[in-house]
């Protein structure tokens, strides 16, 4: 009997670490049977951050990819060992890799995720599927977001209007009307500006529960300048990343204004994340239940969650924990599902979301060498 266990791996734009989920697809909805988070080693995190700023040589690029892949493989082997799951029981690994550049616009659209699928397969003995985004882009799509089809499988209900919001470094939404349709896109910054600003000012990796932001006041002039960014009014399909929303972008906004207290900047950045999300949610037009299901690291920021509820008084603002799906492992589980779809020879992009001209089977398969 063919195995129904798949591994999904995700390391997002926040560079906080690697999420791994072992998912059982013999039941529906799929069940996470094991999960693990590994913090990104500091030196590797700094190297990846430099890559995201375009600072590298070809040798550094290649060596960092190898380091990262060895870490991925090490963590796969660790979770299997911890939970006493033989590698032979895993049908495939779906590994997103680390996005270091995403440029879906322009004459030659491209996206770049670091992971060597050959090395990952060789070091784990498991078929490894990587490079999920470029097939969609080959058909004219944005290559992102890719998780809406998974969200649809898990959370779509005929008696409610559901929006799944992932707040990682970048925020993205999946909109699931009760008629079974689906659309979604990146709304803009999630944690990335908040994390970068507190790291510059205080040397901290993140603002725990928005505690520092809560000490500041929203600067309306700065908020207005930020919300005037053209991306926010751009019509979907659309996707973005740290290539746009970074400290250089923020510095250009700050340069237009008198000096602002650092805590006030942090408060304003949190409000930017909250408003850029809330402004994208559809108006309530019926007596249906309207639910916003939040996942990702931003769901742990209590101040951000409070602001979302304040801005969306008619919505039920919950987390995916409400439905038994750990907020920290939704995206990892999604890439297990994407790998499952690939091995079943089924498409997993949503053209209405990405803008691709047709459905596509995503991912490059690196077969395990079992003879």
PDB file of N, CA and C in Angstrom, residues 261-346:
ATOM      1  N   UNK A 261       9.735  59.687  16.638  1.00  0.00           N
ATOM      2  CA  UNK A 261      10.244  58.791  17.672  1.00  0.00           C
ATOM      3  C   UNK A 261      10.213  57.348  17.172  1.00  0.00           C
ATOM      4  N   UNK A 262      11.276  56.583  17.452  1.00  0.00           N
ATOM      5  CA  UNK A 262      11.323  55.196  16.978  1.00  0.00           C
ATOM      6  C   UNK A 262      10.107  54.360  17.375  1.00  0.00           C
ATOM      7  N   UNK A 263       9.614  54.530  18.617  1.00  0.00           N
ATOM      8  CA  UNK A 263       8.439  53.760  19.042  1.00  0.00           C
ATOM      9  C   UNK A 263       7.202  54.152  18.244  1.00  0.00           C
ATOM     10  N   UNK A 264       7.124  55.425  17.852  1.00  0.00           N
ATOM     11  CA  UNK A 264       5.997  55.874  17.028  1.00  0.00           C
ATOM     12  C   UNK A 264       6.080  55.272  15.624  1.00  0.00           C
ATOM     13  N   UNK A 265       7.287  55.121  15.117  1.00  0.00           N
ATOM     14  CA  UNK A 265       7.454  54.448  13.821  1.00  0.00           C
ATOM     15  C   UNK A 265       6.956  53.010  13.924  1.00  0.00           C
ATOM     16  N   UNK A 266       7.324  52.328  15.009  1.00  0.00           N
ATOM     17  CA  UNK A 266       6.895  50.940  15.185  1.00  0.00           C
ATOM     18  C   UNK A 266       5.377  50.841  15.275  1.00  0.00           C
ATOM     19  N   UNK A 267       4.763  51.744  16.017  1.00  0.00           N
ATOM     20  CA  UNK A 267       3.300  51.756  16.124  1.00  0.00           C
ATOM     21  C   UNK A 267       2.657  51.992  14.760  1.00  0.00           C
ATOM     22  N   UNK A 268       3.258  52.862  13.977  1.00  0.00           N
ATOM     23  CA  UNK A 268       2.727  53.180  12.647  1.00  0.00           C
ATOM     24  C   UNK A 268       2.877  52.003  11.697  1.00  0.00           C
ATOM     25  N   UNK A 269       3.997  51.289  11.796  1.00  0.00           N
ATOM     26  CA  UNK A 269       4.213  50.121  10.940  1.00  0.00           C
ATOM     27  C   UNK A 269       3.215  49.014  11.258  1.00  0.00           C
ATOM     28  N   UNK A 270       2.905  48.848  12.544  1.00  0.00           N
ATOM     29  CA  UNK A 270       1.895  47.853  12.900  1.00  0.00           C
ATOM     30  C   UNK A 270       0.534  48.248  12.333  1.00  0.00           C
ATOM     31  N   UNK A 271       0.212  49.533  12.415  1.00  0.00           N
ATOM     32  CA  UNK A 271      -1.054  50.010  11.848  1.00  0.00           C
ATOM     33  C   UNK A 271      -1.072  49.863  10.326  1.00  0.00           C
ATOM     34  N   UNK A 272       0.082  50.059   9.692  1.00  0.00           N
ATOM     35  CA  UNK A 272       0.185  49.851   8.246  1.00  0.00           C
ATOM     36  C   UNK A 272      -0.159  48.415   7.885  1.00  0.00           C
ATOM     37  N   UNK A 273       0.402  47.460   8.620  1.00  0.00           N
ATOM     38  CA  UNK A 273       0.078  46.057   8.369  1.00  0.00           C
ATOM     39  C   UNK A 273      -1.409  45.814   8.558  1.00  0.00           C
ATOM     40  N   UNK A 274      -1.971  46.305   9.654  1.00  0.00           N
ATOM     41  CA  UNK A 274      -3.393  46.075   9.951  1.00  0.00           C
ATOM     42  C   UNK A 274      -4.301  46.708   8.900  1.00  0.00           C
ATOM     43  N   UNK A 275      -4.023  47.954   8.540  1.00  0.00           N
ATOM     44  CA  UNK A 275      -4.908  48.636   7.579  1.00  0.00           C
ATOM     45  C   UNK A 275      -4.752  48.097   6.156  1.00  0.00           C
ATOM     46  N   UNK A 276      -3.528  47.766   5.764  1.00  0.00           N
ATOM     47  CA  UNK A 276      -3.331  47.250   4.408  1.00  0.00           C
ATOM     48  C   UNK A 276      -4.008  45.889   4.246  1.00  0.00           C
ATOM     49  N   UNK A 277      -4.216  45.176   5.350  1.00  0.00           N
ATOM     50  CA  UNK A 277      -4.978  43.923   5.319  1.00  0.00           C
ATOM     51  C   UNK A 277      -6.474  44.224   5.320  1.00  0.00           C
ATOM     52  N   UNK A 278      -6.928  45.000   6.306  1.00  0.00           N
ATOM     53  CA  UNK A 278      -8.374  45.213   6.483  1.00  0.00           C
ATOM     54  C   UNK A 278      -9.006  45.888   5.274  1.00  0.00           C
ATOM     55  N   UNK A 279      -8.264  46.764   4.607  1.00  0.00           N
ATOM     56  CA  UNK A 279      -8.808  47.457   3.448  1.00  0.00           C
ATOM     57  C   UNK A 279      -9.052  46.534   2.251  1.00  0.00           C
ATOM     58  N   UNK A 280      -8.446  45.349   2.290  1.00  0.00           N
ATOM     59  CA  UNK A 280      -8.602  44.408   1.184  1.00  0.00           C
ATOM     60  C   UNK A 280      -9.742  43.419   1.397  1.00  0.00           C
ATOM     61  N   UNK A 281     -10.323  43.425   2.601  1.00  0.00           N
ATOM     62  CA  UNK A 281     -11.405  42.476   2.856  1.00  0.00           C
ATOM     63  C   UNK A 281     -12.728  42.997   2.299  1.00  0.00           C
ATOM     64  N   UNK A 282     -13.523  42.113   1.719  1.00  0.00           N
ATOM     65  CA  UNK A 282     -14.772  42.561   1.093  1.00  0.00           C
ATOM     66  C   UNK A 282     -15.775  43.078   2.117  1.00  0.00           C
ATOM     67  N   UNK A 283     -16.653  43.943   1.649  1.00  0.00           N
ATOM     68  CA  UNK A 283     -17.707  44.460   2.514  1.00  0.00           C
ATOM     69  C   UNK A 283     -18.719  43.359   2.824  1.00  0.00           C
ATOM     70  N   UNK A 284     -19.288  43.412   4.013  1.00  0.00           N
ATOM     71  CA  UNK A 284     -20.309  42.439   4.415  1.00  0.00           C
ATOM     72  C   UNK A 284     -21.640  42.826   3.784  1.00  0.00           C
ATOM     73  N   UNK A 285     -22.193  41.901   3.016  1.00  0.00           N
ATOM     74  CA  UNK A 285     -23.406  42.216   2.249  1.00  0.00           C
ATOM     75  C   UNK A 285     -24.531  41.221   2.492  1.00  0.00           C
ATOM     76  N   UNK A 286     -24.362  40.292   3.431  1.00  0.00           N
ATOM     77  CA  UNK A 286     -25.401  39.287   3.686  1.00  0.00           C
ATOM     78  C   UNK A 286     -25.385  38.903   5.161  1.00  0.00           C
ATOM     79  N   UNK A 287     -26.265  37.981   5.515  1.00  0.00           N
ATOM     80  CA  UNK A 287     -26.366  37.520   6.902  1.00  0.00           C
ATOM     81  C   UNK A 287     -25.461  36.322   7.172  1.00  0.00           C
ATOM     82  N   UNK A 288     -24.608  35.977   6.218  1.00  0.00           N
ATOM     83  CA  UNK A 288     -23.667  34.874   6.425  1.00  0.00           C
ATOM     84  C   UNK A 288     -22.695  35.190   7.555  1.00  0.00           C
ATOM     85  N   UNK A 289     -22.073  34.164   8.074  1.00  0.00           N
ATOM     86  CA  UNK A 289     -20.972  34.347   9.012  1.00  0.00           C
ATOM     87  C   UNK A 289     -19.731  34.748   8.230  1.00  0.00           C
ATOM     88  N   UNK A 290     -19.087  35.822   8.642  1.00  0.00           N
ATOM     89  CA  UNK A 290     -17.865  36.293   7.999  1.00  0.00           C
ATOM     90  C   UNK A 290     -16.700  36.029   8.951  1.00  0.00           C
ATOM     91  N   UNK A 291     -15.800  35.136   8.543  1.00  0.00           N
ATOM     92  CA  UNK A 291     -14.692  34.733   9.395  1.00  0.00           C
ATOM     93  C   UNK A 291     -13.354  35.094   8.770  1.00  0.00           C
ATOM     94  N   UNK A 292     -12.489  35.675   9.591  1.00  0.00           N
ATOM     95  CA  UNK A 292     -11.107  35.891   9.216  1.00  0.00           C
ATOM     96  C   UNK A 292     -10.259  34.936  10.043  1.00  0.00           C
ATOM     97  N   UNK A 293      -9.633  33.965   9.374  1.00  0.00           N
ATOM     98  CA  UNK A 293      -8.803  32.972  10.052  1.00  0.00           C
ATOM     99  C   UNK A 293      -7.346  33.345   9.846  1.00  0.00           C
ATOM    100  N   UNK A 294      -6.663  33.668  10.931  1.00  0.00           N
ATOM    101  CA  UNK A 294      -5.291  34.166  10.859  1.00  0.00           C
ATOM    102  C   UNK A 294      -4.309  33.055  11.207  1.00  0.00           C
ATOM    103  N   UNK A 295      -3.225  32.991  10.461  1.00  0.00           N
ATOM    104  CA  UNK A 295      -2.145  32.055  10.759  1.00  0.00           C
ATOM    105  C   UNK A 295      -0.817  32.758  10.498  1.00  0.00           C
ATOM    106  N   UNK A 296       0.278  32.078  10.780  1.00  0.00           N
ATOM    107  CA  UNK A 296       1.599  32.682  10.632  1.00  0.00           C
ATOM    108  C   UNK A 296       2.020  33.383  11.914  1.00  0.00           C
ATOM    109  N   UNK A 297       3.254  33.849  11.937  1.00  0.00           N
ATOM    110  CA  UNK A 297       3.810  34.466  13.135  1.00  0.00           C
ATOM    111  C   UNK A 297       3.039  35.670  13.619  1.00  0.00           C
ATOM    112  N   UNK A 298       2.426  36.425  12.686  1.00  0.00           N
ATOM    113  CA  UNK A 298       1.678  37.611  13.075  1.00  0.00           C
ATOM    114  C   UNK A 298       0.471  37.312  13.944  1.00  0.00           C
ATOM    115  N   UNK A 299      -0.025  36.060  13.874  1.00  0.00           N
ATOM    116  CA  UNK A 299      -1.173  35.683  14.699  1.00  0.00           C
ATOM    117  C   UNK A 299      -0.818  35.672  16.176  1.00  0.00           C
ATOM    118  N   UNK A 300       0.475  35.651  16.498  1.00  0.00           N
ATOM    119  CA  UNK A 300       0.919  35.676  17.899  1.00  0.00           C
ATOM    120  C   UNK A 300       1.076  37.104  18.431  1.00  0.00           C
ATOM    121  N   UNK A 301       0.988  38.086  17.539  1.00  0.00           N
ATOM    122  CA  UNK A 301       1.123  39.476  17.950  1.00  0.00           C
ATOM    123  C   UNK A 301      -0.238  39.966  18.445  1.00  0.00           C
ATOM    124  N   UNK A 302      -0.415  40.004  19.768  1.00  0.00           N
ATOM    125  CA  UNK A 302      -1.721  40.319  20.337  1.00  0.00           C
ATOM    126  C   UNK A 302      -2.214  41.708  19.936  1.00  0.00           C
ATOM    127  N   UNK A 303      -1.300  42.680  19.883  1.00  0.00           N
ATOM    128  CA  UNK A 303      -1.709  44.029  19.502  1.00  0.00           C
ATOM    129  C   UNK A 303      -2.200  44.066  18.065  1.00  0.00           C
ATOM    130  N   UNK A 304      -1.523  43.365  17.174  1.00  0.00           N
ATOM    131  CA  UNK A 304      -1.937  43.314  15.773  1.00  0.00           C
ATOM    132  C   UNK A 304      -3.301  42.642  15.646  1.00  0.00           C
ATOM    133  N   UNK A 305      -3.517  41.569  16.366  1.00  0.00           N
ATOM    134  CA  UNK A 305      -4.820  40.893  16.329  1.00  0.00           C
ATOM    135  C   UNK A 305      -5.918  41.810  16.858  1.00  0.00           C
ATOM    136  N   UNK A 306      -5.618  42.564  17.908  1.00  0.00           N
ATOM    137  CA  UNK A 306      -6.602  43.499  18.452  1.00  0.00           C
ATOM    138  C   UNK A 306      -6.951  44.592  17.448  1.00  0.00           C
ATOM    139  N   UNK A 307      -5.942  45.078  16.729  1.00  0.00           N
ATOM    140  CA  UNK A 307      -6.193  46.118  15.723  1.00  0.00           C
ATOM    141  C   UNK A 307      -7.043  45.567  14.577  1.00  0.00           C
ATOM    142  N   UNK A 308      -6.783  44.340  14.168  1.00  0.00           N
ATOM    143  CA  UNK A 308      -7.588  43.744  13.097  1.00  0.00           C
ATOM    144  C   UNK A 308      -9.050  43.636  13.528  1.00  0.00           C
ATOM    145  N   UNK A 309      -9.291  43.176  14.752  1.00  0.00           N
ATOM    146  CA  UNK A 309     -10.667  43.069  15.219  1.00  0.00           C
ATOM    147  C   UNK A 309     -11.330  44.442  15.310  1.00  0.00           C
ATOM    148  N   UNK A 310     -10.564  45.456  15.731  1.00  0.00           N
ATOM    149  CA  UNK A 310     -11.099  46.814  15.827  1.00  0.00           C
ATOM    150  C   UNK A 310     -11.468  47.360  14.448  1.00  0.00           C
ATOM    151  N   UNK A 311     -10.636  47.084  13.469  1.00  0.00           N
ATOM    152  CA  UNK A 311     -10.880  47.578  12.115  1.00  0.00           C
ATOM    153  C   UNK A 311     -11.954  46.781  11.394  1.00  0.00           C
ATOM    154  N   UNK A 312     -12.268  45.578  11.894  1.00  0.00           N
ATOM    155  CA  UNK A 312     -13.229  44.678  11.245  1.00  0.00           C
ATOM    156  C   UNK A 312     -14.281  44.245  12.269  1.00  0.00           C
ATOM    157  N   UNK A 313     -15.083  45.174  12.772  1.00  0.00           N
ATOM    158  CA  UNK A 313     -15.992  44.860  13.886  1.00  0.00           C
ATOM    159  C   UNK A 313     -17.053  43.824  13.557  1.00  0.00           C
ATOM    160  N   UNK A 314     -17.399  43.659  12.279  1.00  0.00           N
ATOM    161  CA  UNK A 314     -18.448  42.705  11.919  1.00  0.00           C
ATOM    162  C   UNK A 314     -17.895  41.320  11.579  1.00  0.00           C
ATOM    163  N   UNK A 315     -16.593  41.184  11.595  1.00  0.00           N
ATOM    164  CA  UNK A 315     -15.960  39.909  11.284  1.00  0.00           C
ATOM    165  C   UNK A 315     -15.623  39.152  12.563  1.00  0.00           C
ATOM    166  N   UNK A 316     -15.687  37.829  12.490  1.00  0.00           N
ATOM    167  CA  UNK A 316     -15.120  36.988  13.537  1.00  0.00           C
ATOM    168  C   UNK A 316     -13.632  36.826  13.227  1.00  0.00           C
ATOM    169  N   UNK A 317     -12.787  37.399  14.052  1.00  0.00           N
ATOM    170  CA  UNK A 317     -11.345  37.295  13.856  1.00  0.00           C
ATOM    171  C   UNK A 317     -10.837  36.171  14.751  1.00  0.00           C
ATOM    172  N   UNK A 318     -10.462  35.070  14.132  1.00  0.00           N
ATOM    173  CA  UNK A 318     -10.006  33.873  14.829  1.00  0.00           C
ATOM    174  C   UNK A 318      -8.640  33.473  14.288  1.00  0.00           C
ATOM    175  N   UNK A 319      -8.076  32.433  14.832  1.00  0.00           N
ATOM    176  CA  UNK A 319      -6.873  31.834  14.241  1.00  0.00           C
ATOM    177  C   UNK A 319      -7.229  30.448  13.720  1.00  0.00           C
ATOM    178  N   UNK A 320      -6.350  29.888  12.903  1.00  0.00           N
ATOM    179  CA  UNK A 320      -6.599  28.546  12.378  1.00  0.00           C
ATOM    180  C   UNK A 320      -6.565  27.499  13.479  1.00  0.00           C
ATOM    181  N   UNK A 321      -6.028  27.845  14.652  1.00  0.00           N
ATOM    182  CA  UNK A 321      -6.100  26.927  15.791  1.00  0.00           C
ATOM    183  C   UNK A 321      -7.542  26.555  16.102  1.00  0.00           C
ATOM    184  N   UNK A 322      -8.462  27.466  15.801  1.00  0.00           N
ATOM    185  CA  UNK A 322      -9.888  27.234  16.044  1.00  0.00           C
ATOM    186  C   UNK A 322     -10.376  25.999  15.292  1.00  0.00           C
ATOM    187  N   UNK A 323      -9.711  25.676  14.186  1.00  0.00           N
ATOM    188  CA  UNK A 323     -10.086  24.509  13.381  1.00  0.00           C
ATOM    189  C   UNK A 323      -9.063  23.379  13.496  1.00  0.00           C
ATOM    190  N   UNK A 324      -8.212  23.472  14.523  1.00  0.00           N
ATOM    191  CA  UNK A 324      -7.273  22.386  14.779  1.00  0.00           C
ATOM    192  C   UNK A 324      -6.021  22.402  13.927  1.00  0.00           C
ATOM    193  N   UNK A 325      -5.758  23.512  13.222  1.00  0.00           N
ATOM    194  CA  UNK A 325      -4.557  23.613  12.397  1.00  0.00           C
ATOM    195  C   UNK A 325      -3.644  24.659  13.025  1.00  0.00           C
ATOM    196  N   UNK A 326      -2.519  24.221  13.562  1.00  0.00           N
ATOM    197  CA  UNK A 326      -1.583  25.083  14.274  1.00  0.00           C
ATOM    198  C   UNK A 326      -1.182  26.272  13.403  1.00  0.00           C
ATOM    199  N   UNK A 327      -1.307  27.483  13.951  1.00  0.00           N
ATOM    200  CA  UNK A 327      -1.013  28.694  13.189  1.00  0.00           C
ATOM    201  C   UNK A 327       0.402  28.716  12.631  1.00  0.00           C
ATOM    202  N   UNK A 328       1.327  28.041  13.303  1.00  0.00           N
ATOM    203  CA  UNK A 328       2.726  28.081  12.888  1.00  0.00           C
ATOM    204  C   UNK A 328       3.054  27.077  11.795  1.00  0.00           C
ATOM    205  N   UNK A 329       2.124  26.166  11.485  1.00  0.00           N
ATOM    206  CA  UNK A 329       2.456  25.085  10.559  1.00  0.00           C
ATOM    207  C   UNK A 329       1.483  24.969   9.384  1.00  0.00           C
ATOM    208  N   UNK A 330       0.642  25.982   9.183  1.00  0.00           N
ATOM    209  CA  UNK A 330      -0.292  25.944   8.057  1.00  0.00           C
ATOM    210  C   UNK A 330       0.466  25.920   6.735  1.00  0.00           C
ATOM    211  N   UNK A 331       1.474  26.784   6.601  1.00  0.00           N
ATOM    212  CA  UNK A 331       2.192  26.841   5.325  1.00  0.00           C
ATOM    213  C   UNK A 331       3.051  25.595   5.109  1.00  0.00           C
ATOM    214  N   UNK A 332       3.657  25.064   6.175  1.00  0.00           N
ATOM    215  CA  UNK A 332       4.414  23.823   6.022  1.00  0.00           C
ATOM    216  C   UNK A 332       3.481  22.709   5.561  1.00  0.00           C
ATOM    217  N   UNK A 333       2.295  22.614   6.179  1.00  0.00           N
ATOM    218  CA  UNK A 333       1.320  21.603   5.761  1.00  0.00           C
ATOM    219  C   UNK A 333       0.881  21.835   4.320  1.00  0.00           C
ATOM    220  N   UNK A 334       0.802  23.098   3.925  1.00  0.00           N
ATOM    221  CA  UNK A 334       0.411  23.411   2.546  1.00  0.00           C
ATOM    222  C   UNK A 334       1.427  22.863   1.545  1.00  0.00           C
ATOM    223  N   UNK A 335       2.709  22.930   1.878  1.00  0.00           N
ATOM    224  CA  UNK A 335       3.707  22.414   0.937  1.00  0.00           C
ATOM    225  C   UNK A 335       3.766  20.894   0.943  1.00  0.00           C
ATOM    226  N   UNK A 336       3.339  20.274   2.029  1.00  0.00           N
ATOM    227  CA  UNK A 336       3.131  18.821   1.995  1.00  0.00           C
ATOM    228  C   UNK A 336       1.995  18.504   1.024  1.00  0.00           C
ATOM    229  N   UNK A 337       0.932  19.302   1.087  1.00  0.00           N
ATOM    230  CA  UNK A 337      -0.201  19.115   0.176  1.00  0.00           C
ATOM    231  C   UNK A 337       0.198  19.360  -1.280  1.00  0.00           C
ATOM    232  N   UNK A 338       1.010  20.385  -1.505  1.00  0.00           N
ATOM    233  CA  UNK A 338       1.489  20.649  -2.867  1.00  0.00           C
ATOM    234  C   UNK A 338       2.306  19.465  -3.399  1.00  0.00           C
ATOM    235  N   UNK A 339       3.133  18.873  -2.528  1.00  0.00           N
ATOM    236  CA  UNK A 339       3.899  17.691  -2.935  1.00  0.00           C
ATOM    237  C   UNK A 339       2.956  16.524  -3.234  1.00  0.00           C
ATOM    238  N   UNK A 340       1.942  16.376  -2.412  1.00  0.00           N
ATOM    239  CA  UNK A 340       0.936  15.328  -2.623  1.00  0.00           C
ATOM    240  C   UNK A 340       0.259  15.499  -3.978  1.00  0.00           C
ATOM    241  N   UNK A 341      -0.118  16.731  -4.292  1.00  0.00           N
ATOM    242  CA  UNK A 341      -0.746  17.006  -5.585  1.00  0.00           C
ATOM    243  C   UNK A 341       0.192  16.672  -6.738  1.00  0.00           C
ATOM    244  N   UNK A 342       1.468  17.027  -6.575  1.00  0.00           N
ATOM    245  CA  UNK A 342       2.451  16.744  -7.632  1.00  0.00           C
ATOM    246  C   UNK A 342       2.575  15.249  -7.871  1.00  0.00           C
ATOM    247  N   UNK A 343       2.696  14.487  -6.804  1.00  0.00           N
ATOM    248  CA  UNK A 343       2.861  13.036  -6.944  1.00  0.00           C
ATOM    249  C   UNK A 343       1.595  12.367  -7.475  1.00  0.00           C
ATOM    250  N   UNK A 344       0.445  13.024  -7.292  1.00  0.00           N
ATOM    251  CA  UNK A 344      -0.808  12.504  -7.844  1.00  0.00           C
ATOM    252  C   UNK A 344      -1.054  13.009  -9.271  1.00  0.00           C
ATOM    253  N   UNK A 345      -0.086  13.768  -9.790  1.00  0.00           N
ATOM    254  CA  UNK A 345      -0.202  14.362 -11.130  1.00  0.00           C
ATOM    255  C   UNK A 345      -1.425  15.265 -11.240  1.00  0.00           C
ATOM    256  N   UNK A 346      -1.655  16.042 -10.183  1.00  0.00           N
ATOM    257  CA  UNK A 346      -2.797  16.954 -10.156  1.00  0.00           C
ATOM    258  C   UNK A 346      -2.307  18.394 -10.085  1.00  0.00           C
TER     259      UNK A 346
END
